[in-house]
Amino acid sequence: RKEVEQDPGPFNVPEGATVAFNCTYSNSASQSFFWYRQDCRKEPKLLMSVYSSGNEDGRFTAQLNRASQYISLLIRDSKLSDSATYLCVVRRDQGAQKLVFGQGTRLTINP
Amino acid sequence: NAGVMQNPRHLVRRRGQEARLRCSPMKGHSHVYWYRQLPEEGLKFMVYLQKENIIDESGMPKERFSAEFPKEGPSILRIQQVVRGDSAAYFCASSMSRNTGELFFGEGSRLTVL
């Protein structure tokens, strides 16, 4: 079983729609959680950190459910420029610097 | 303010040759990470280095792969006797501190083994 699992998609949604991705992680000792974004054939970039209390950044909302070991990302009022692959990322503990990346969920926003 | 610089961006090698990939971290960053991304797959951690030290190499294949981050100069990922399965995008990332979730990635080096 992969340490971080995501539905690879692709998700195809119309512009303006709301879309949600989930991600599950297997290591209960995981401490830190993030969403990265990767455009086609480009490098990944940090989108946002994920906190237990949930956090919002503009149209993006991230949630963490430690009991169920899943992380979610919600995108409201989607734009064409949101088309990308969204990577769920986990770090096991404060001492371990290694970030573990999920396979990514591919999103395409259609006009 | 230059970001993480990787070169070459594209590299073609024949089976059995050596590949050397270079990475210069962002200014002020002393932590360097190498990740490999196979087509249609996620990023796989390879190695984490600080200046002159390998901190975590748990993702490095046991043979043919090595990495270094010397006191002066870029970090080098070296692949000896390349095979077709080594064809991938190799991303380098850097960070300012150890305990951070924000890694700054270079644009990657795409290795093709013929």
PDB file of C-alpha atoms in Angstrom:
ATOM      1  CA  ARG A   1       0.000   0.000   0.000  1.00  0.00           C
ATOM      2  CA  LYS A   2       1.304   3.462  -0.867  1.00  0.00           C
ATOM      3  CA  GLU A   3       2.041   5.748   2.041  1.00  0.00           C
ATOM      4  CA  VAL A   4       0.016   8.550   0.438  1.00  0.00           C
ATOM      5  CA  GLU A   5      -2.864   7.657  -1.846  1.00  0.00           C
ATOM      6  CA  GLN A   6      -4.769   9.907  -4.202  1.00  0.00           C
ATOM      7  CA  ASP A   7      -7.299   9.343  -6.951  1.00  0.00           C
ATOM      8  CA  PRO A   8      -5.233  10.126 -10.060  1.00  0.00           C
ATOM      9  CA  GLY A   9      -8.292  11.412 -11.933  1.00  0.00           C
ATOM     10  CA  PRO A  10      -8.481  13.046 -14.355  1.00  0.00           C
ATOM     11  CA  PHE A  11     -11.166  15.375 -13.070  1.00  0.00           C
ATOM     12  CA  ASN A  12     -12.775  17.450 -15.797  1.00  0.00           C
ATOM     13  CA  VAL A  13     -15.042  20.201 -14.491  1.00  0.00           C
ATOM     14  CA  PRO A  14     -16.554  23.344 -16.010  1.00  0.00           C
ATOM     15  CA  GLU A  15     -15.222  26.743 -15.131  1.00  0.00           C
ATOM     16  CA  GLY A  16     -16.895  28.120 -12.032  1.00  0.00           C
ATOM     17  CA  ALA A  17     -17.590  24.722 -10.512  1.00  0.00           C
ATOM     18  CA  THR A  18     -16.523  23.568  -7.075  1.00  0.00           C
ATOM     19  CA  VAL A  19     -14.226  20.576  -6.990  1.00  0.00           C
ATOM     20  CA  ALA A  20     -12.883  18.524  -4.097  1.00  0.00           C
ATOM     21  CA  PHE A  21      -9.999  16.088  -3.831  1.00  0.00           C
ATOM     22  CA  ASN A  22      -9.259  13.652  -1.054  1.00  0.00           C
ATOM     23  CA  CYS A  23      -6.052  11.995  -0.030  1.00  0.00           C
ATOM     24  CA  THR A  24      -5.355   9.282   2.523  1.00  0.00           C
ATOM     25  CA  TYR A  25      -2.143   8.519   4.341  1.00  0.00           C
ATOM     26  CA  SER A  26      -1.163   5.274   6.005  1.00  0.00           C
ATOM     27  CA  ASN A  27       1.372   6.328   8.624  1.00  0.00           C
ATOM     28  CA  SER A  28      -0.462   7.488  11.740  1.00  0.00           C
ATOM     29  CA  ALA A  29       2.742   9.126  12.992  1.00  0.00           C
ATOM     30  CA  SER A  30       2.565  11.675  10.181  1.00  0.00           C
ATOM     31  CA  GLN A  31       2.737  15.176  11.560  1.00  0.00           C
ATOM     32  CA  SER A  32       2.655  17.711   8.766  1.00  0.00           C
ATOM     33  CA  PHE A  33       0.536  17.919   5.662  1.00  0.00           C
ATOM     34  CA  PHE A  34       0.620  20.010   2.511  1.00  0.00           C
ATOM     35  CA  TRP A  35      -0.862  20.444  -0.931  1.00  0.00           C
ATOM     36  CA  TYR A  36       1.482  21.147  -3.806  1.00  0.00           C
ATOM     37  CA  ARG A  37       0.547  22.044  -7.355  1.00  0.00           C
ATOM     38  CA  GLN A  38       2.395  20.848 -10.436  1.00  0.00           C
ATOM     39  CA  ASP A  39       1.710  22.208 -13.891  1.00  0.00           C
ATOM     40  CA  CYS A  40       2.379  19.979 -16.893  1.00  0.00           C
ATOM     41  CA  ARG A  41       6.110  19.303 -17.238  1.00  0.00           C
ATOM     42  CA  LYS A  42       6.917  21.886 -14.577  1.00  0.00           C
ATOM     43  CA  GLU A  43       8.222  21.734 -11.044  1.00  0.00           C
ATOM     44  CA  PRO A  44       5.927  21.290  -8.026  1.00  0.00           C
ATOM     45  CA  LYS A  45       5.141  24.378  -5.965  1.00  0.00           C
ATOM     46  CA  LEU A  46       3.672  24.643  -2.494  1.00  0.00           C
ATOM     47  CA  LEU A  47      -0.018  25.556  -2.635  1.00  0.00           C
ATOM     48  CA  MET A  48      -0.832  25.506   1.048  1.00  0.00           C
ATOM     49  CA  SER A  49      -0.183  23.798   4.350  1.00  0.00           C
ATOM     50  CA  VAL A  50      -2.976  21.815   5.972  1.00  0.00           C
ATOM     51  CA  TYR A  51      -3.881  22.307   9.613  1.00  0.00           C
ATOM     52  CA  SER A  52      -6.117  20.270  11.878  1.00  0.00           C
ATOM     53  CA  SER A  53      -8.462  23.188  12.317  1.00  0.00           C
ATOM     54  CA  GLY A  54      -8.805  23.585   8.574  1.00  0.00           C
ATOM     55  CA  ASN A  55      -7.503  26.546   6.686  1.00  0.00           C
ATOM     56  CA  GLU A  56      -8.545  28.697   3.791  1.00  0.00           C
ATOM     57  CA  ASP A  57      -6.606  30.683   1.226  1.00  0.00           C
ATOM     58  CA  GLY A  58      -8.895  32.554  -1.108  1.00  0.00           C
ATOM     59  CA  ARG A  59     -10.838  30.002  -3.141  1.00  0.00           C
ATOM     60  CA  PHE A  60      -8.900  27.100  -1.655  1.00  0.00           C
ATOM     61  CA  THR A  61      -9.832  25.283   1.558  1.00  0.00           C
ATOM     62  CA  ALA A  62      -7.820  22.456   3.077  1.00  0.00           C
ATOM     63  CA  GLN A  63      -9.011  20.091   5.791  1.00  0.00           C
ATOM     64  CA  LEU A  64      -7.311  17.395   7.836  1.00  0.00           C
ATOM     65  CA  ASN A  65      -9.033  14.496   9.560  1.00  0.00           C
ATOM     66  CA  ARG A  66      -6.450  12.787  11.751  1.00  0.00           C
ATOM     67  CA  ALA A  67      -8.825  10.103  12.997  1.00  0.00           C
ATOM     68  CA  SER A  68      -9.580   8.938   9.462  1.00  0.00           C
ATOM     69  CA  GLN A  69      -6.144   9.862   8.157  1.00  0.00           C
ATOM     70  CA  TYR A  70      -7.373  11.823   5.218  1.00  0.00           C
ATOM     71  CA  ILE A  71      -6.747  15.262   3.817  1.00  0.00           C
ATOM     72  CA  SER A  72      -8.985  17.221   1.504  1.00  0.00           C
ATOM     73  CA  LEU A  73      -8.679  20.187  -0.826  1.00  0.00           C
ATOM     74  CA  LEU A  74     -11.681  22.176  -1.983  1.00  0.00           C
ATOM     75  CA  ILE A  75     -11.506  24.641  -4.850  1.00  0.00           C
ATOM     76  CA  ARG A  76     -14.433  27.029  -5.244  1.00  0.00           C
ATOM     77  CA  ASP A  77     -15.327  29.044  -8.344  1.00  0.00           C
ATOM     78  CA  SER A  78     -12.693  27.200 -10.360  1.00  0.00           C
ATOM     79  CA  LYS A  79     -10.699  29.066 -12.991  1.00  0.00           C
ATOM     80  CA  LEU A  80      -9.071  27.833 -16.172  1.00  0.00           C
ATOM     81  CA  SER A  81      -5.720  28.552 -14.535  1.00  0.00           C
ATOM     82  CA  ASP A  82      -6.484  26.007 -11.809  1.00  0.00           C
ATOM     83  CA  SER A  83      -5.853  23.222 -14.326  1.00  0.00           C
ATOM     84  CA  ALA A  84      -2.892  21.305 -12.922  1.00  0.00           C
ATOM     85  CA  THR A  85      -1.953  18.208 -10.956  1.00  0.00           C
ATOM     86  CA  TYR A  86      -2.507  18.538  -7.220  1.00  0.00           C
ATOM     87  CA  LEU A  87      -0.089  16.634  -5.009  1.00  0.00           C
ATOM     88  CA  CYS A  88      -0.897  15.560  -1.477  1.00  0.00           C
ATOM     89  CA  VAL A  89       2.249  15.645   0.672  1.00  0.00           C
ATOM     90  CA  VAL A  90       2.987  14.279   4.124  1.00  0.00           C
ATOM     91  CA  ARG A  91       5.899  14.551   6.517  1.00  0.00           C
ATOM     92  CA  ARG A  92       6.143  11.846   9.140  1.00  0.00           C
ATOM     93  CA  ASP A  93       7.571  13.727  12.097  1.00  0.00           C
ATOM     94  CA  GLN A  94       9.548  16.774  13.020  1.00  0.00           C
ATOM     95  CA  GLY A  95      12.806  14.899  12.871  1.00  0.00           C
ATOM     96  CA  ALA A  96      12.278  13.491   9.430  1.00  0.00           C
ATOM     97  CA  GLN A  97      12.789  15.990   6.711  1.00  0.00           C
ATOM     98  CA  LYS A  98      11.660  13.700   3.928  1.00  0.00           C
ATOM     99  CA  LEU A  99       8.393  14.753   2.336  1.00  0.00           C
ATOM    100  CA  VAL A 100       6.323  11.913   0.905  1.00  0.00           C
ATOM    101  CA  PHE A 101       4.339  12.828  -2.197  1.00  0.00           C
ATOM    102  CA  GLY A 102       1.152  11.247  -3.448  1.00  0.00           C
ATOM    103  CA  GLN A 103       0.802  10.368  -7.103  1.00  0.00           C
ATOM    104  CA  GLY A 104      -1.234  13.489  -7.728  1.00  0.00           C
ATOM    105  CA  THR A 105      -4.739  14.233  -8.957  1.00  0.00           C
ATOM    106  CA  ARG A 106      -5.017  15.744 -12.400  1.00  0.00           C
ATOM    107  CA  LEU A 107      -7.567  18.522 -12.770  1.00  0.00           C
ATOM    108  CA  THR A 108      -8.728  20.123 -15.998  1.00  0.00           C
ATOM    109  CA  ILE A 109     -11.040  23.117 -15.921  1.00  0.00           C
ATOM    110  CA  ASN A 110     -13.066  23.443 -19.117  1.00  0.00           C
ATOM    111  CA  PRO A 111     -14.370  26.770 -20.491  1.00  0.00           C
TER     112      PRO A 111
ATOM    113  CA  ASN B   1      16.750  36.358  -6.803  1.00  0.00           C
ATOM    114  CA  ALA B   2      17.546  33.138  -8.620  1.00  0.00           C
ATOM    115  CA  GLY B   3      15.614  30.053  -7.683  1.00  0.00           C
ATOM    116  CA  VAL B   4      16.900  26.501  -7.654  1.00  0.00           C
ATOM    117  CA  MET B   5      18.982  25.977 -10.775  1.00  0.00           C
ATOM    118  CA  GLN B   6      19.311  22.579 -12.352  1.00  0.00           C
ATOM    119  CA  ASN B   7      21.336  21.570 -15.353  1.00  0.00           C
ATOM    120  CA  PRO B   8      21.239  20.106 -17.796  1.00  0.00           C
ATOM    121  CA  ARG B   9      17.510  20.448 -18.387  1.00  0.00           C
ATOM    122  CA  HIS B  10      17.580  17.569 -20.829  1.00  0.00           C
ATOM    123  CA  LEU B  11      20.155  14.810 -21.041  1.00  0.00           C
ATOM    124  CA  VAL B  12      20.315  11.867 -23.421  1.00  0.00           C
ATOM    125  CA  ARG B  13      22.543   8.937 -22.626  1.00  0.00           C
ATOM    126  CA  ARG B  14      23.084   5.490 -24.096  1.00  0.00           C
ATOM    127  CA  ARG B  15      22.881   2.447 -21.894  1.00  0.00           C
ATOM    128  CA  GLY B  16      26.057   2.009 -19.888  1.00  0.00           C
ATOM    129  CA  GLN B  17      27.058   5.665 -19.916  1.00  0.00           C
ATOM    130  CA  GLU B  18      27.185   7.955 -16.911  1.00  0.00           C
ATOM    131  CA  ALA B  19      24.778  10.786 -16.149  1.00  0.00           C
ATOM    132  CA  ARG B  20      25.652  13.755 -13.956  1.00  0.00           C
ATOM    133  CA  LEU B  21      22.926  16.096 -12.850  1.00  0.00           C
ATOM    134  CA  ARG B  22      23.748  19.360 -11.111  1.00  0.00           C
ATOM    135  CA  CYS B  23      21.738  21.463  -8.702  1.00  0.00           C
ATOM    136  CA  SER B  24      22.454  24.857  -7.220  1.00  0.00           C
ATOM    137  CA  PRO B  25      20.103  25.628  -4.315  1.00  0.00           C
ATOM    138  CA  MET B  26      18.479  28.956  -3.703  1.00  0.00           C
ATOM    139  CA  LYS B  27      20.714  31.556  -2.128  1.00  0.00           C
ATOM    140  CA  GLY B  28      20.855  31.040   1.610  1.00  0.00           C
ATOM    141  CA  HIS B  29      19.555  27.460   1.448  1.00  0.00           C
ATOM    142  CA  SER B  30      21.800  24.741   2.815  1.00  0.00           C
ATOM    143  CA  HIS B  31      19.392  21.797   2.553  1.00  0.00           C
ATOM    144  CA  VAL B  32      19.124  19.946  -0.753  1.00  0.00           C
ATOM    145  CA  TYR B  33      16.822  17.109  -1.783  1.00  0.00           C
ATOM    146  CA  TRP B  34      16.667  14.973  -4.883  1.00  0.00           C
ATOM    147  CA  TYR B  35      13.427  13.437  -6.112  1.00  0.00           C
ATOM    148  CA  ARG B  36      12.719  11.256  -9.138  1.00  0.00           C
ATOM    149  CA  GLN B  37       9.489  11.328 -11.120  1.00  0.00           C
ATOM    150  CA  LEU B  38       8.735   8.533 -13.527  1.00  0.00           C
ATOM    151  CA  PRO B  39       6.172   9.139 -16.277  1.00  0.00           C
ATOM    152  CA  GLU B  40       2.638   9.195 -14.881  1.00  0.00           C
ATOM    153  CA  GLU B  41       3.934   8.624 -11.346  1.00  0.00           C
ATOM    154  CA  GLY B  42       4.468  10.720  -8.277  1.00  0.00           C
ATOM    155  CA  LEU B  43       7.676  12.168  -6.939  1.00  0.00           C
ATOM    156  CA  LYS B  44       9.849   9.632  -5.145  1.00  0.00           C
ATOM    157  CA  PHE B  45      12.311  10.816  -2.533  1.00  0.00           C
ATOM    158  CA  MET B  46      15.907   9.839  -3.222  1.00  0.00           C
ATOM    159  CA  VAL B  47      18.293  11.683  -0.929  1.00  0.00           C
ATOM    160  CA  TYR B  48      18.584  14.626   1.456  1.00  0.00           C
ATOM    161  CA  LEU B  49      21.894  16.422   1.876  1.00  0.00           C
ATOM    162  CA  GLN B  50      23.357  19.306   3.758  1.00  0.00           C
ATOM    163  CA  LYS B  51      26.717  20.803   2.933  1.00  0.00           C
ATOM    164  CA  GLU B  52      29.255  17.956   2.794  1.00  0.00           C
ATOM    165  CA  ASN B  53      26.867  15.535   4.514  1.00  0.00           C
ATOM    166  CA  ILE B  54      24.326  12.975   3.364  1.00  0.00           C
ATOM    167  CA  ILE B  55      21.536  13.088   5.945  1.00  0.00           C
ATOM    168  CA  ASP B  56      19.029  10.614   4.499  1.00  0.00           C
ATOM    169  CA  GLU B  57      19.667   8.399   1.486  1.00  0.00           C
ATOM    170  CA  SER B  58      16.887   5.931   2.127  1.00  0.00           C
ATOM    171  CA  GLY B  59      15.418   6.457  -1.331  1.00  0.00           C
ATOM    172  CA  MET B  60      18.602   5.933  -3.278  1.00  0.00           C
ATOM    173  CA  PRO B  61      19.015   2.687  -5.214  1.00  0.00           C
ATOM    174  CA  LYS B  62      21.783   0.616  -3.664  1.00  0.00           C
ATOM    175  CA  GLU B  63      23.903   0.525  -6.779  1.00  0.00           C
ATOM    176  CA  ARG B  64      24.963   2.967  -9.489  1.00  0.00           C
ATOM    177  CA  PHE B  65      23.492   6.067  -7.813  1.00  0.00           C
ATOM    178  CA  SER B  66      25.407   8.523  -5.673  1.00  0.00           C
ATOM    179  CA  ALA B  67      24.949  12.095  -4.523  1.00  0.00           C
ATOM    180  CA  GLU B  68      27.130  14.770  -3.031  1.00  0.00           C
ATOM    181  CA  PHE B  69      26.857  18.364  -1.907  1.00  0.00           C
ATOM    182  CA  PRO B  70      30.384  19.697  -1.544  1.00  0.00           C
ATOM    183  CA  LYS B  71      31.413  22.694   0.488  1.00  0.00           C
ATOM    184  CA  GLU B  72      31.824  24.675  -2.705  1.00  0.00           C
ATOM    185  CA  GLY B  73      29.742  24.197  -5.792  1.00  0.00           C
ATOM    186  CA  PRO B  74      26.475  22.547  -6.695  1.00  0.00           C
ATOM    187  CA  SER B  75      25.008  19.296  -5.528  1.00  0.00           C
ATOM    188  CA  ILE B  76      25.630  16.428  -7.957  1.00  0.00           C
ATOM    189  CA  LEU B  77      23.471  13.388  -8.582  1.00  0.00           C
ATOM    190  CA  ARG B  78      25.514  10.790 -10.407  1.00  0.00           C
ATOM    191  CA  ILE B  79      24.129   7.738 -12.148  1.00  0.00           C
ATOM    192  CA  GLN B  80      26.650   5.227 -13.411  1.00  0.00           C
ATOM    193  CA  GLN B  81      26.019   2.664 -16.147  1.00  0.00           C
ATOM    194  CA  VAL B  82      22.567   4.005 -16.904  1.00  0.00           C
ATOM    195  CA  VAL B  83      19.773   1.664 -17.943  1.00  0.00           C
ATOM    196  CA  ARG B  84      16.487   2.423 -19.713  1.00  0.00           C
ATOM    197  CA  GLY B  85      14.636   2.313 -16.409  1.00  0.00           C
ATOM    198  CA  ASP B  86      16.616   5.351 -15.231  1.00  0.00           C
ATOM    199  CA  SER B  87      14.757   7.524 -17.752  1.00  0.00           C
ATOM    200  CA  ALA B  88      12.839  10.014 -15.646  1.00  0.00           C
ATOM    201  CA  ALA B  89      12.639  13.606 -14.509  1.00  0.00           C
ATOM    202  CA  TYR B  90      15.009  14.295 -11.628  1.00  0.00           C
ATOM    203  CA  PHE B  91      13.974  17.225  -9.463  1.00  0.00           C
ATOM    204  CA  CYS B  92      16.185  18.983  -7.011  1.00  0.00           C
ATOM    205  CA  ALA B  93      14.705  21.049  -4.196  1.00  0.00           C
ATOM    206  CA  SER B  94      16.169  23.213  -1.488  1.00  0.00           C
ATOM    207  CA  SER B  95      15.036  24.672   1.803  1.00  0.00           C
ATOM    208  CA  MET B  96      16.371  27.166   4.276  1.00  0.00           C
ATOM    209  CA  SER B  97      15.727  25.057   7.331  1.00  0.00           C
ATOM    210  CA  ARG B  98      15.237  21.455   8.268  1.00  0.00           C
ATOM    211  CA  ASN B  99      11.725  21.545   9.636  1.00  0.00           C
ATOM    212  CA  THR B 100       9.770  23.095   6.849  1.00  0.00           C
ATOM    213  CA  GLY B 101       7.156  21.860   4.459  1.00  0.00           C
ATOM    214  CA  GLU B 102       8.102  24.329   1.813  1.00  0.00           C
ATOM    215  CA  LEU B 103      10.604  22.959  -0.608  1.00  0.00           C
ATOM    216  CA  PHE B 104      11.596  25.094  -3.569  1.00  0.00           C
ATOM    217  CA  PHE B 105      12.018  22.932  -6.630  1.00  0.00           C
ATOM    218  CA  GLY B 106      14.134  23.406  -9.694  1.00  0.00           C
ATOM    219  CA  GLU B 107      12.664  22.876 -13.140  1.00  0.00           C
ATOM    220  CA  GLY B 108      14.056  19.374 -13.256  1.00  0.00           C
ATOM    221  CA  SER B 109      16.508  17.451 -15.392  1.00  0.00           C
ATOM    222  CA  ARG B 110      14.936  15.059 -17.857  1.00  0.00           C
ATOM    223  CA  LEU B 111      17.096  12.038 -18.493  1.00  0.00           C
ATOM    224  CA  THR B 112      16.441   9.832 -21.492  1.00  0.00           C
ATOM    225  CA  VAL B 113      18.353   6.588 -21.815  1.00  0.00           C
ATOM    226  CA  LEU B 114      18.428   5.133 -25.308  1.00  0.00           C
TER     227      LEU B 114
END
